[in-house]
Amino acid sequence: MSLESFGAGTHEIKILLYSKLGELITTSSKQIYIYDNMYFGIDVSSWQGEINWESISKTGIDFAILRLGVGDNFESQDDGYFLRNVSECTKYNIPFGVYLYSYATNLNGNSSLNVDSASIDSELAHVYRVLGKLDSNQKGMLKLPVFIDMEDKSTSHLGR
């Protein structure tokens, strides 16, 4: 029985554990919740290399989240596959969102190109600069949010 057969809502699942001899060892039950609107997507960056987007488009994914770069507003910190990934998502009609992996250690700093300030200002300038390279068709496929990925230890002192 697949999860799709349950429909949306709360369901109780009974789990029966049998021995190799067919004897019932134990039973338990768990409650699960099936969401009505479930979407599936992928998170990609240069770490995945060159992706076969035609193949991905046939899997039934609903969206992609693309890394546009890391840290300060340096061209060298743009994700090397970002523009290709955007073009391919647009070509295969895959809506996408974007993220910048953050190393910011302070809120304010210099937002100029190729200036190291380790600041949110510089990182936001990085996002604006890279998104400015998209054409109108590509911008039309940017249907999900722009995220700042703050999982690096260097950002933990900033708090929420």
PDB file of C-alpha atoms in Angstrom:
ATOM      1  CA  MET A   1       0.000   0.000   0.000  1.00  0.00           C
ATOM      2  CA  SER A   2       1.445   3.398  -0.969  1.00  0.00           C
ATOM      3  CA  LEU A   3       1.087   6.687   0.901  1.00  0.00           C
ATOM      4  CA  GLU A   4      -0.953   8.107  -2.005  1.00  0.00           C
ATOM      5  CA  SER A   5      -3.731   5.623  -1.224  1.00  0.00           C
ATOM      6  CA  PHE A   6      -4.326   7.223   2.180  1.00  0.00           C
ATOM      7  CA  GLY A   7      -5.266  10.715   1.015  1.00  0.00           C
ATOM      8  CA  ALA A   8      -4.705  13.892   3.002  1.00  0.00           C
ATOM      9  CA  GLY A   9      -5.161  13.915   6.761  1.00  0.00           C
ATOM     10  CA  THR A  10      -4.185  11.990   9.883  1.00  0.00           C
ATOM     11  CA  HIS A  11      -3.899   8.213   9.641  1.00  0.00           C
ATOM     12  CA  GLU A  12      -3.009   5.495  12.089  1.00  0.00           C
ATOM     13  CA  ILE A  13      -0.520   2.977  10.739  1.00  0.00           C
ATOM     14  CA  LYS A  14      -0.335  -0.440  12.403  1.00  0.00           C
ATOM     15  CA  ILE A  15       3.035  -2.129  12.355  1.00  0.00           C
ATOM     16  CA  LEU A  16       3.215  -5.888  12.773  1.00  0.00           C
ATOM     17  CA  LEU A  17       6.595  -7.570  13.240  1.00  0.00           C
ATOM     18  CA  TYR A  18       6.803 -11.281  12.426  1.00  0.00           C
ATOM     19  CA  SER A  19       9.563 -13.846  12.953  1.00  0.00           C
ATOM     20  CA  LYS A  20      11.018 -15.834  10.050  1.00  0.00           C
ATOM     21  CA  LEU A  21       8.647 -18.619  11.135  1.00  0.00           C
ATOM     22  CA  GLY A  22       5.632 -16.396  10.670  1.00  0.00           C
ATOM     23  CA  GLU A  23       4.969 -15.870  14.362  1.00  0.00           C
ATOM     24  CA  LEU A  24       3.782 -12.435  15.467  1.00  0.00           C
ATOM     25  CA  ILE A  25       6.509 -10.906  17.645  1.00  0.00           C
ATOM     26  CA  THR A  26       5.096  -7.459  18.409  1.00  0.00           C
ATOM     27  CA  THR A  27       2.683  -4.830  17.202  1.00  0.00           C
ATOM     28  CA  SER A  28       2.695  -1.081  17.448  1.00  0.00           C
ATOM     29  CA  SER A  29       0.912   1.808  15.832  1.00  0.00           C
ATOM     30  CA  LYS A  30       1.966   5.266  14.743  1.00  0.00           C
ATOM     31  CA  GLN A  31       0.020   8.289  13.653  1.00  0.00           C
ATOM     32  CA  ILE A  32       1.143   9.995  10.472  1.00  0.00           C
ATOM     33  CA  TYR A  33      -0.107  13.066   8.675  1.00  0.00           C
ATOM     34  CA  ILE A  34      -0.360  13.120   4.888  1.00  0.00           C
ATOM     35  CA  TYR A  35      -0.298  16.605   3.397  1.00  0.00           C
ATOM     36  CA  ASP A  36      -2.712  17.461   0.623  1.00  0.00           C
ATOM     37  CA  ASN A  37      -0.241  19.509  -1.394  1.00  0.00           C
ATOM     38  CA  MET A  38       3.175  17.898  -1.420  1.00  0.00           C
ATOM     39  CA  TYR A  39       5.919  19.220  -3.663  1.00  0.00           C
ATOM     40  CA  PHE A  40       9.271  17.699  -4.501  1.00  0.00           C
ATOM     41  CA  GLY A  41      12.378  19.615  -5.416  1.00  0.00           C
ATOM     42  CA  ILE A  42      16.138  19.454  -5.551  1.00  0.00           C
ATOM     43  CA  ASP A  43      18.898  21.680  -4.166  1.00  0.00           C
ATOM     44  CA  VAL A  44      21.825  22.024  -6.576  1.00  0.00           C
ATOM     45  CA  SER A  45      25.172  23.774  -6.715  1.00  0.00           C
ATOM     46  CA  SER A  46      28.495  23.374  -8.456  1.00  0.00           C
ATOM     47  CA  TRP A  47      29.123  20.399  -6.128  1.00  0.00           C
ATOM     48  CA  GLN A  48      26.799  18.332  -8.335  1.00  0.00           C
ATOM     49  CA  GLY A  49      28.674  19.299 -11.516  1.00  0.00           C
ATOM     50  CA  GLU A  50      26.895  19.429 -14.850  1.00  0.00           C
ATOM     51  CA  ILE A  51      23.340  18.192 -14.342  1.00  0.00           C
ATOM     52  CA  ASN A  52      21.274  16.485 -17.034  1.00  0.00           C
ATOM     53  CA  TRP A  53      18.240  18.759 -16.677  1.00  0.00           C
ATOM     54  CA  GLU A  54      16.335  17.019 -19.469  1.00  0.00           C
ATOM     55  CA  SER A  55      16.481  13.816 -17.444  1.00  0.00           C
ATOM     56  CA  ILE A  56      15.602  15.671 -14.218  1.00  0.00           C
ATOM     57  CA  SER A  57      12.576  17.268 -15.905  1.00  0.00           C
ATOM     58  CA  LYS A  58      11.147  13.797 -16.581  1.00  0.00           C
ATOM     59  CA  THR A  59      11.268  12.740 -12.915  1.00  0.00           C
ATOM     60  CA  GLY A  60       8.248  14.798 -11.910  1.00  0.00           C
ATOM     61  CA  ILE A  61      10.087  17.232  -9.636  1.00  0.00           C
ATOM     62  CA  ASP A  62       8.172  20.412  -8.974  1.00  0.00           C
ATOM     63  CA  PHE A  63      11.055  22.861  -8.443  1.00  0.00           C
ATOM     64  CA  ALA A  64      14.769  23.381  -7.961  1.00  0.00           C
ATOM     65  CA  ILE A  65      16.673  25.538  -5.495  1.00  0.00           C
ATOM     66  CA  LEU A  66      19.885  26.797  -7.100  1.00  0.00           C
ATOM     67  CA  ARG A  67      22.947  28.092  -5.295  1.00  0.00           C
ATOM     68  CA  LEU A  68      24.030  31.371  -6.887  1.00  0.00           C
ATOM     69  CA  GLY A  69      27.240  31.736  -4.923  1.00  0.00           C
ATOM     70  CA  VAL A  70      28.944  31.994  -1.569  1.00  0.00           C
ATOM     71  CA  GLY A  71      29.787  34.923   0.662  1.00  0.00           C
ATOM     72  CA  ASP A  72      30.946  38.405  -0.283  1.00  0.00           C
ATOM     73  CA  ASN A  73      30.328  40.148  -3.588  1.00  0.00           C
ATOM     74  CA  PHE A  74      33.248  38.637  -5.520  1.00  0.00           C
ATOM     75  CA  GLU A  75      32.755  37.322  -9.058  1.00  0.00           C
ATOM     76  CA  SER A  76      35.071  34.446  -8.090  1.00  0.00           C
ATOM     77  CA  GLN A  77      32.472  33.404  -5.488  1.00  0.00           C
ATOM     78  CA  ASP A  78      29.625  33.066  -7.982  1.00  0.00           C
ATOM     79  CA  ASP A  79      28.540  29.431  -8.355  1.00  0.00           C
ATOM     80  CA  GLY A  80      30.190  28.251 -11.578  1.00  0.00           C
ATOM     81  CA  TYR A  81      27.089  26.345 -12.703  1.00  0.00           C
ATOM     82  CA  PHE A  82      24.425  28.845 -11.634  1.00  0.00           C
ATOM     83  CA  LEU A  83      23.754  30.509 -14.986  1.00  0.00           C
ATOM     84  CA  ARG A  84      23.746  27.143 -16.764  1.00  0.00           C
ATOM     85  CA  ASN A  85      21.343  25.718 -14.169  1.00  0.00           C
ATOM     86  CA  VAL A  86      19.051  28.740 -14.580  1.00  0.00           C
ATOM     87  CA  SER A  87      19.091  28.354 -18.381  1.00  0.00           C
ATOM     88  CA  GLU A  88      18.319  24.652 -18.168  1.00  0.00           C
ATOM     89  CA  CYS A  89      15.520  25.120 -15.613  1.00  0.00           C
ATOM     90  CA  THR A  90      14.023  27.746 -17.911  1.00  0.00           C
ATOM     91  CA  LYS A  91      14.426  25.504 -20.971  1.00  0.00           C
ATOM     92  CA  TYR A  92      12.691  22.571 -19.247  1.00  0.00           C
ATOM     93  CA  ASN A  93      10.079  24.700 -17.468  1.00  0.00           C
ATOM     94  CA  ILE A  94      11.290  23.922 -13.939  1.00  0.00           C
ATOM     95  CA  PRO A  95      10.425  26.723 -11.485  1.00  0.00           C
ATOM     96  CA  PHE A  96      13.330  27.628  -9.235  1.00  0.00           C
ATOM     97  CA  GLY A  97      14.436  29.595  -6.217  1.00  0.00           C
ATOM     98  CA  VAL A  98      17.968  30.642  -5.361  1.00  0.00           C
ATOM     99  CA  TYR A  99      20.248  30.854  -2.360  1.00  0.00           C
ATOM    100  CA  LEU A 100      23.543  32.348  -1.319  1.00  0.00           C
ATOM    101  CA  TYR A 101      25.662  30.409   1.158  1.00  0.00           C
ATOM    102  CA  SER A 102      26.506  33.017   3.799  1.00  0.00           C
ATOM    103  CA  TYR A 103      29.758  33.615   5.637  1.00  0.00           C
ATOM    104  CA  ALA A 104      28.693  37.035   6.958  1.00  0.00           C
ATOM    105  CA  THR A 105      30.052  37.832  10.382  1.00  0.00           C
ATOM    106  CA  ASN A 106      28.605  41.339  10.624  1.00  0.00           C
ATOM    107  CA  LEU A 107      25.490  43.076   9.480  1.00  0.00           C
ATOM    108  CA  ASN A 108      26.930  46.181   7.849  1.00  0.00           C
ATOM    109  CA  GLY A 109      29.900  46.565   5.569  1.00  0.00           C
ATOM    110  CA  ASN A 110      31.016  47.470   2.091  1.00  0.00           C
ATOM    111  CA  SER A 111      28.792  46.219  -0.732  1.00  0.00           C
ATOM    112  CA  SER A 112      31.196  47.115  -3.574  1.00  0.00           C
ATOM    113  CA  LEU A 113      32.287  44.448  -6.030  1.00  0.00           C
ATOM    114  CA  ASN A 114      35.409  42.541  -4.972  1.00  0.00           C
ATOM    115  CA  VAL A 115      35.642  44.111  -1.506  1.00  0.00           C
ATOM    116  CA  ASP A 116      35.905  41.741   1.444  1.00  0.00           C
ATOM    117  CA  SER A 117      33.655  42.958   4.258  1.00  0.00           C
ATOM    118  CA  ALA A 118      32.125  39.673   5.481  1.00  0.00           C
ATOM    119  CA  SER A 119      28.821  41.515   5.793  1.00  0.00           C
ATOM    120  CA  ILE A 120      25.194  40.962   4.977  1.00  0.00           C
ATOM    121  CA  ASP A 121      25.407  44.152   2.860  1.00  0.00           C
ATOM    122  CA  SER A 122      28.097  42.628   0.653  1.00  0.00           C
ATOM    123  CA  GLU A 123      26.256  39.332   0.370  1.00  0.00           C
ATOM    124  CA  LEU A 124      22.994  41.024  -0.610  1.00  0.00           C
ATOM    125  CA  ALA A 125      24.883  42.996  -3.260  1.00  0.00           C
ATOM    126  CA  HIS A 126      26.213  39.621  -4.467  1.00  0.00           C
ATOM    127  CA  VAL A 127      22.650  38.315  -4.827  1.00  0.00           C
ATOM    128  CA  TYR A 128      21.455  41.443  -6.665  1.00  0.00           C
ATOM    129  CA  ARG A 129      24.438  41.414  -9.020  1.00  0.00           C
ATOM    130  CA  VAL A 130      24.034  37.781 -10.020  1.00  0.00           C
ATOM    131  CA  LEU A 131      20.235  37.975 -10.368  1.00  0.00           C
ATOM    132  CA  GLY A 132      20.773  41.045 -12.570  1.00  0.00           C
ATOM    133  CA  LYS A 133      22.361  38.723 -15.161  1.00  0.00           C
ATOM    134  CA  LEU A 134      19.064  36.870 -15.739  1.00  0.00           C
ATOM    135  CA  ASP A 135      16.948  37.667 -18.770  1.00  0.00           C
ATOM    136  CA  SER A 136      13.195  38.233 -18.527  1.00  0.00           C
ATOM    137  CA  ASN A 137      12.311  34.583 -19.335  1.00  0.00           C
ATOM    138  CA  GLN A 138      14.689  33.361 -16.640  1.00  0.00           C
ATOM    139  CA  LYS A 139      13.343  35.869 -14.125  1.00  0.00           C
ATOM    140  CA  GLY A 140       9.863  34.568 -14.967  1.00  0.00           C
ATOM    141  CA  MET A 141      10.882  31.080 -13.803  1.00  0.00           C
ATOM    142  CA  LEU A 142      12.216  32.466 -10.492  1.00  0.00           C
ATOM    143  CA  LYS A 143       8.980  31.552  -8.742  1.00  0.00           C
ATOM    144  CA  LEU A 144      10.404  30.570  -5.358  1.00  0.00           C
ATOM    145  CA  PRO A 145      12.144  32.718  -2.725  1.00  0.00           C
ATOM    146  CA  VAL A 146      15.666  34.005  -2.568  1.00  0.00           C
ATOM    147  CA  PHE A 147      17.252  32.367   0.487  1.00  0.00           C
ATOM    148  CA  ILE A 148      20.299  33.215   2.546  1.00  0.00           C
ATOM    149  CA  ASP A 149      21.789  29.938   3.787  1.00  0.00           C
ATOM    150  CA  MET A 150      23.258  30.672   7.213  1.00  0.00           C
ATOM    151  CA  GLU A 151      24.391  27.246   8.349  1.00  0.00           C
ATOM    152  CA  ASP A 152      28.100  28.058   8.509  1.00  0.00           C
ATOM    153  CA  LYS A 153      29.569  28.203  12.018  1.00  0.00           C
ATOM    154  CA  SER A 154      30.978  31.669  11.313  1.00  0.00           C
ATOM    155  CA  THR A 155      27.428  33.083  11.265  1.00  0.00           C
ATOM    156  CA  SER A 156      26.135  31.460  14.456  1.00  0.00           C
ATOM    157  CA  HIS A 157      26.915  34.476  16.671  1.00  0.00           C
ATOM    158  CA  LEU A 158      24.484  36.618  14.656  1.00  0.00           C
ATOM    159  CA  GLY A 159      21.501  34.728  16.092  1.00  0.00           C
ATOM    160  CA  ARG A 160      18.123  34.769  14.427  1.00  0.00           C
TER     161      ARG A 160
END
